[in-house]
Amino acid sequence: MTPRATATGHAIEESPEAFFARFRAHGVEAYLFPEPWGSPLLEGLARGQVFYALDRGTPPAPTGPTWVLLHGMVREAKPLRGEAFWQREGASYRLGGKALPLAEGFYLLESLLPLVVYAEDPLPEMAEVLLWPPLMLFRE
């Protein structure tokens, strides 16, 4: 598998397993619904939020409570004006919350759900972001 890369050519992940291991502590307990046959998207529920994410784990996907790591790539960012939020816009997600730097370009966005994001440019401490689709889900 080829590592995912940024627009500038830097690798974002060496493998799904290595990425999950690196950021596992920033995951969340989620309930995963049965995988739609033939679909790479999983439907999950965590902290009252429904999400749809591309499954980056080894098949088959589990059903029920599972520790997951959600990850997205920032398409647009601006300072957050107001409360933390999480909403779907078509195939993308727009969310806001506190952005904590983790490593070069990576942030933990503490929204209604924790999400590890990668941003080409630094994020403000309180950020509103629009993610490139798809939202990704890493799991054991």
PDB file of C-alpha atoms in Angstrom, residues 11 14 26 33 37 41 45 51 55 59-60 66 69 73 77 81 83 85 90 95 104 106 110-111 113 130 132 137 139:
ATOM      1  CA  ALA A  11       3.732  11.176   4.027  1.00  0.00           C
ATOM      2  CA  GLU A  14       3.067   4.754   6.544  1.00  0.00           C
ATOM      3  CA  HIS A  26      -7.027  10.163  20.765  1.00  0.00           C
ATOM      4  CA  PHE A  33     -23.470  -0.666  12.856  1.00  0.00           C
ATOM      5  CA  TRP A  37     -22.410  -5.430   2.065  1.00  0.00           C
ATOM      6  CA  LEU A  41     -18.192   3.171   4.513  1.00  0.00           C
ATOM      7  CA  LEU A  45     -22.483   6.367  16.762  1.00  0.00           C
ATOM      8  CA  PHE A  51     -20.938   9.521  11.496  1.00  0.00           C
ATOM      9  CA  ASP A  55     -13.055   1.945   7.040  1.00  0.00           C
ATOM     10  CA  PRO A  59     -11.992  -6.699   6.966  1.00  0.00           C
ATOM     11  CA  PRO A  60     -14.412  -7.695   8.242  1.00  0.00           C
ATOM     12  CA  THR A  66     -15.278  -0.601  19.225  1.00  0.00           C
ATOM     13  CA  LEU A  69      -9.782   6.767  15.689  1.00  0.00           C
ATOM     14  CA  MET A  73      -7.772  16.240   6.129  1.00  0.00           C
ATOM     15  CA  ALA A  77      -9.979  26.470   8.325  1.00  0.00           C
ATOM     16  CA  ARG A  81     -16.893  31.812  16.570  1.00  0.00           C
ATOM     17  CA  GLU A  83     -19.667  26.631  20.454  1.00  0.00           C
ATOM     18  CA  PHE A  85     -20.156  21.628  16.677  1.00  0.00           C
ATOM     19  CA  GLY A  90     -22.805  16.288   1.656  1.00  0.00           C
ATOM     20  CA  LEU A  95     -16.802  20.936  12.671  1.00  0.00           C
ATOM     21  CA  GLU A 104       3.953  18.506  12.527  1.00  0.00           C
ATOM     22  CA  PHE A 106      -1.456  17.044  13.054  1.00  0.00           C
ATOM     23  CA  GLU A 110     -11.812  18.485  20.363  1.00  0.00           C
ATOM     24  CA  SER A 111     -15.265  18.894  18.900  1.00  0.00           C
ATOM     25  CA  LEU A 113     -16.158  13.922  18.983  1.00  0.00           C
ATOM     26  CA  LEU A 130     -14.184  21.829   6.578  1.00  0.00           C
ATOM     27  CA  TRP A 132     -11.955  16.837   2.491  1.00  0.00           C
ATOM     28  CA  LEU A 137     -11.939   5.472  10.607  1.00  0.00           C
ATOM     29  CA  ARG A 139      -9.564   0.525  14.302  1.00  0.00           C
TER      30      ARG A 139
END
